[in-house]
CSV table of C-alpha atoms in Angstrom, one decimal:
chain,number,residue,atom,x,y,z
A,1,LYS,CA,-15.9,43.0,-9.0
A,2,GLN,CA,-19.3,42.1,-7.5
A,3,GLU,CA,-22.3,43.2,-9.5
A,4,VAL,CA,-26.0,42.9,-8.4
A,5,THR,CA,-29.0,42.8,-10.7
A,6,GLN,CA,-32.7,42.9,-9.7
A,7,ILE,CA,-35.5,41.9,-12.0
A,8,PRO,CA,-38.1,43.1,-12.6
A,9,ALA,CA,-37.5,46.8,-12.1
A,10,ALA,CA,-41.2,47.3,-11.3
A,11,LEU,CA,-44.0,45.1,-10.4
A,12,SER,CA,-47.7,45.7,-9.8
A,13,VAL,CA,-49.9,43.0,-8.1
A,14,PRO,CA,-53.4,42.9,-6.6
A,15,GLU,CA,-53.8,42.7,-2.9
A,16,GLY,CA,-53.5,39.2,-1.4
A,17,GLU,CA,-51.2,37.8,-4.1
A,18,ASN,CA,-48.0,36.0,-3.2
A,19,LEU,CA,-45.0,37.3,-5.1
A,20,VAL,CA,-41.3,36.7,-5.6
A,21,LEU,CA,-38.6,39.4,-6.1
A,22,ASN,CA,-35.3,38.3,-7.7
A,23,CYS,CA,-31.8,39.3,-7.1
A,24,SER,CA,-28.7,37.9,-8.9
A,25,PHE,CA,-25.0,38.5,-8.1
A,26,THR,CA,-21.9,37.7,-10.1
A,27,ASP,CA,-19.4,36.7,-7.4
A,28,SER,CA,-20.6,33.6,-5.5
A,29,ALA,CA,-18.0,34.1,-2.8
A,30,ILE,CA,-20.3,36.5,-0.9
A,31,TYR,CA,-20.2,36.8,2.9
A,32,ASN,CA,-23.8,37.6,3.3
A,33,LEU,CA,-26.8,39.2,1.5
A,34,GLN,CA,-29.2,41.7,2.9
A,35,TRP,CA,-32.7,42.7,1.7
A,36,PHE,CA,-33.9,46.3,2.4
A,37,ARG,CA,-37.2,48.2,1.9
A,38,GLN,CA,-37.2,51.8,0.9
A,39,ASP,CA,-40.2,54.1,0.9
A,40,PRO,CA,-40.1,57.1,-1.4
A,41,GLY,CA,-37.5,59.6,-0.4
A,42,LYS,CA,-36.7,57.7,2.8
A,43,GLY,CA,-33.8,55.7,4.1
A,44,LEU,CA,-33.3,51.9,4.0
A,45,THR,CA,-35.0,49.5,6.4
A,46,SER,CA,-33.4,46.2,6.8
A,47,LEU,CA,-35.7,43.3,6.2
A,48,LEU,CA,-33.6,40.1,6.2
A,49,LEU,CA,-30.0,39.2,6.4
A,50,ILE,CA,-28.7,35.9,5.1
A,51,GLN,CA,-25.3,34.6,6.0
A,52,SER,CA,-23.4,32.7,3.3
A,53,SER,CA,-23.8,29.5,5.3
A,54,GLN,CA,-27.6,29.8,5.4
A,55,ARG,CA,-30.1,28.9,2.8
A,56,GLU,CA,-33.0,31.1,4.0
A,57,GLN,CA,-34.3,33.5,6.6
A,58,THR,CA,-37.9,34.2,7.5
A,59,SER,CA,-39.6,37.2,9.2
A,60,GLY,CA,-43.4,37.2,9.3
A,61,ARG,CA,-44.8,37.2,5.8
A,62,LEU,CA,-41.3,37.5,4.3
A,63,ASN,CA,-38.9,34.7,3.3
A,64,ALA,CA,-35.5,35.2,1.7
A,65,SER,CA,-33.5,32.4,0.1
A,66,LEU,CA,-29.9,32.3,-1.0
A,67,ASP,CA,-28.3,30.0,-3.6
A,68,LYS,CA,-24.6,30.9,-3.8
A,69,SER,CA,-23.9,28.3,-6.5
A,70,SER,CA,-26.4,29.9,-8.9
A,71,GLY,CA,-25.7,33.5,-7.7
A,72,ARG,CA,-29.3,34.1,-6.8
A,73,SER,CA,-31.4,35.3,-4.0
A,74,THR,CA,-35.2,35.6,-3.8
A,75,LEU,CA,-37.5,37.5,-1.5
A,76,TYR,CA,-40.9,35.9,-1.2
A,77,ILE,CA,-43.8,38.1,0.1
A,78,ALA,CA,-46.9,36.2,1.2
A,79,ALA,CA,-50.4,37.6,1.1
A,80,SER,CA,-49.3,41.0,-0.2
A,81,GLN,CA,-50.9,44.2,1.3
A,82,PRO,CA,-51.0,47.8,0.0
A,83,GLY,CA,-48.7,48.7,2.8
A,84,ASP,CA,-46.0,46.5,1.2
A,85,SER,CA,-45.8,49.0,-1.7
A,86,ALA,CA,-42.2,50.3,-1.7
A,87,THR,CA,-38.9,49.7,-3.4
A,88,TYR,CA,-37.0,46.5,-2.4
A,89,LEU,CA,-33.2,46.5,-2.6
A,90,CYS,CA,-30.9,43.6,-2.3
A,91,ALA,CA,-27.2,44.1,-1.4
A,92,ALA,CA,-24.3,41.6,-1.5
A,93,GLY,CA,-21.6,41.8,1.2
A,94,ASP,CA,-18.3,40.2,0.3
A,95,ALA,CA,-15.7,39.1,2.9
A,96,GLY,CA,-13.1,41.5,4.3
A,97,ASN,CA,-15.5,44.2,5.4
A,98,THR,CA,-15.9,45.2,1.8
A,99,PRO,CA,-18.9,47.6,1.3
A,100,LEU,CA,-22.3,46.4,0.3
A,101,VAL,CA,-23.0,46.3,-3.4
A,102,PHE,CA,-26.6,47.2,-4.3
A,103,GLY,CA,-28.9,46.3,-7.1
A,104,LYS,CA,-31.1,49.1,-8.5
A,105,GLY,CA,-34.2,47.7,-6.7
A,106,THR,CA,-37.7,46.5,-7.6
A,107,ARG,CA,-40.5,49.0,-7.2
A,108,LEU,CA,-43.5,47.1,-5.9
A,109,SER,CA,-47.1,48.4,-6.1
A,110,VAL,CA,-49.8,46.4,-4.3
A,111,ILE,CA,-53.2,47.4,-5.5
A,112,ALA,CA,-56.2,47.3,-3.2
B,1,ASP,CA,-32.4,52.2,21.3
B,2,ALA,CA,-31.8,54.9,18.8
B,3,GLY,CA,-30.9,53.7,15.3
B,4,VAL,CA,-28.7,55.7,12.9
B,5,THR,CA,-29.4,59.4,13.0
B,6,GLN,CA,-28.6,61.7,10.1
B,7,SER,CA,-28.8,65.5,9.9
B,8,PRO,CA,-30.0,67.6,8.3
B,9,THR,CA,-32.9,65.8,6.6
B,10,HIS,CA,-32.9,68.3,3.7
B,11,LEU,CA,-30.4,70.8,2.3
B,12,ILE,CA,-30.4,73.2,-0.6
B,13,LYS,CA,-27.0,74.5,-1.8
B,14,THR,CA,-25.7,76.5,-4.7
B,15,ARG,CA,-23.1,75.2,-7.2
B,16,GLY,CA,-19.6,75.7,-5.9
B,17,GLN,CA,-20.5,75.8,-2.3
B,18,GLN,CA,-19.4,73.3,0.4
B,19,VAL,CA,-21.6,71.1,2.5
B,20,THR,CA,-21.2,69.0,5.6
B,21,LEU,CA,-23.6,66.1,6.5
B,22,ARG,CA,-23.6,64.4,9.9
B,23,CYS,CA,-24.2,60.9,11.1
B,24,SER,CA,-24.5,59.3,14.5
B,25,PRO,CA,-24.3,55.5,14.4
B,26,LYS,CA,-26.5,53.0,16.2
B,27,SER,CA,-25.4,52.4,19.8
B,28,GLY,CA,-22.7,49.7,19.9
B,29,HIS,CA,-21.6,50.2,16.3
B,30,ASP,CA,-18.1,51.4,15.5
B,31,THR,CA,-18.0,51.5,11.7
B,32,VAL,CA,-19.7,54.1,9.5
B,33,SER,CA,-20.2,53.9,5.8
B,34,TRP,CA,-21.6,56.6,3.5
B,35,TYR,CA,-23.6,56.0,0.3
B,36,GLN,CA,-24.9,58.3,-2.5
B,37,GLN,CA,-28.2,57.4,-4.0
B,38,ALA,CA,-29.4,59.1,-7.2
B,39,LEU,CA,-33.1,59.0,-8.1
B,40,GLY,CA,-34.1,55.6,-9.4
B,41,GLN,CA,-30.7,54.0,-8.7
B,42,GLY,CA,-29.2,51.8,-6.0
B,43,PRO,CA,-26.9,53.4,-3.4
B,44,GLN,CA,-23.3,53.8,-4.4
B,45,PHE,CA,-20.5,53.4,-1.9
B,46,ILE,CA,-18.5,56.6,-1.1
B,47,PHE,CA,-16.3,55.5,1.8
B,48,GLN,CA,-16.1,53.7,5.1
B,49,TYR,CA,-14.6,54.9,8.5
B,50,TYR,CA,-13.3,52.7,11.3
B,51,GLU,CA,-11.2,53.7,14.2
B,52,GLU,CA,-11.2,57.3,12.9
B,53,GLU,CA,-9.5,56.2,9.7
B,54,GLU,CA,-10.9,55.9,6.1
B,55,ARG,CA,-10.7,52.2,5.6
B,56,GLN,CA,-12.2,51.9,2.1
B,57,ARG,CA,-13.2,54.3,-0.6
B,58,GLY,CA,-15.4,54.0,-3.6
B,59,ASN,CA,-15.1,55.7,-7.0
B,60,PHE,CA,-15.7,59.2,-5.9
B,61,PRO,CA,-13.5,62.3,-6.4
B,62,ASP,CA,-11.4,63.9,-3.7
B,63,ARG,CA,-14.1,66.6,-3.4
B,64,PHE,CA,-15.8,64.1,-1.1
B,65,SER,CA,-14.0,63.7,2.2
B,66,GLY,CA,-15.0,62.5,5.6
B,67,HIS,CA,-14.1,62.2,9.2
B,68,GLN,CA,-14.9,60.0,12.2
B,69,PHE,CA,-14.8,61.2,15.7
B,70,PRO,CA,-13.8,59.3,18.9
B,71,ASN,CA,-17.5,58.7,19.7
B,72,TYR,CA,-17.9,57.0,16.3
B,73,SER,CA,-20.0,59.7,14.8
B,74,SER,CA,-19.1,60.8,11.3
B,75,GLU,CA,-19.2,63.7,8.9
B,76,LEU,CA,-19.3,63.7,5.1
B,77,ASN,CA,-17.9,66.9,3.4
B,78,VAL,CA,-18.4,67.8,-0.2
B,79,ASN,CA,-16.5,70.7,-1.7
B,80,ALA,CA,-17.1,72.6,-4.9
B,81,LEU,CA,-20.7,71.3,-5.3
B,82,LEU,CA,-21.9,70.3,-8.8
B,83,LEU,CA,-25.5,69.9,-9.9
B,84,GLY,CA,-24.7,66.2,-10.3
B,85,ASP,CA,-24.1,65.9,-6.5
B,86,SER,CA,-27.8,66.3,-5.9
B,87,ALA,CA,-28.9,63.0,-4.4
B,88,LEU,CA,-30.0,61.2,-1.2
B,89,TYR,CA,-26.9,60.6,1.1
B,90,LEU,CA,-27.2,57.6,3.3
B,91,CYS,CA,-25.2,56.7,6.3
B,92,ALA,CA,-24.9,53.1,7.5
B,93,SER,CA,-23.4,51.8,10.7
B,94,SER,CA,-22.2,48.4,11.6
B,95,SER,CA,-20.2,46.4,14.1
B,96,GLY,CA,-18.3,43.8,12.2
B,97,GLN,CA,-19.7,42.5,9.0
B,98,TYR,CA,-21.6,39.5,10.4
B,99,TYR,CA,-24.6,41.4,11.7
B,100,GLY,CA,-25.2,43.5,8.6
B,101,TYR,CA,-25.7,47.2,8.3
B,102,THR,CA,-28.2,49.7,9.7
B,103,PHE,CA,-29.1,52.7,7.6
B,104,GLY,CA,-30.3,56.1,8.6
B,105,SER,CA,-33.1,58.1,7.0
B,106,GLY,CA,-30.8,60.0,4.7
B,107,THR,CA,-30.1,63.6,3.8
B,108,ARG,CA,-31.6,64.9,0.7
B,109,LEU,CA,-29.1,67.3,-0.9
B,110,THR,CA,-30.3,69.6,-3.8
B,111,VAL,CA,-27.7,71.6,-5.6
B,112,VAL,CA,-29.1,74.6,-7.7
């Protein structure tokens, strides 16, 4: 059974800092991995989707990597801004249209 | 292009009552999944509908039921509401697994 863990649970950084959010998963036979952003009380906004055959994906200041052999994914945020403050969730998708398995998220605060 | 639409946005119900939540998938998507997210937790999978059939189900009691209509929209029904059912209910749509999932803004259910 796939399990997803995100560390740290919360992170506070000054504006402009580069930062890395970590996600680990127990079953390396994943199909893809998706990173989401969630603002308080709101739904999920997809940030990046990495297929199992890919090593990384980039969108603007965001870069997500995937290492299946070690069961890890990282989300790199460059030059952080106060508007980046939110909870970031990663979710593993296994093959066979199985549902996404989520971590508990990392709550990020970027201080101006 | 409208994304995933959920209604209502907020709902307050009394213990023992029944509730129906609604979801319209993103245009072109044929699969709808429902998730429950408690405060401070990652979303938990309830069930998934495809071709008007429940394809997969998570670890939720039979009080949780659903339906998918020919236009791919979906309903989540919860009977005999408990205080512990208070949560954010998220709907996600997809078209195959390769392109990932698109989530709606959620319905905040409060049971008093």
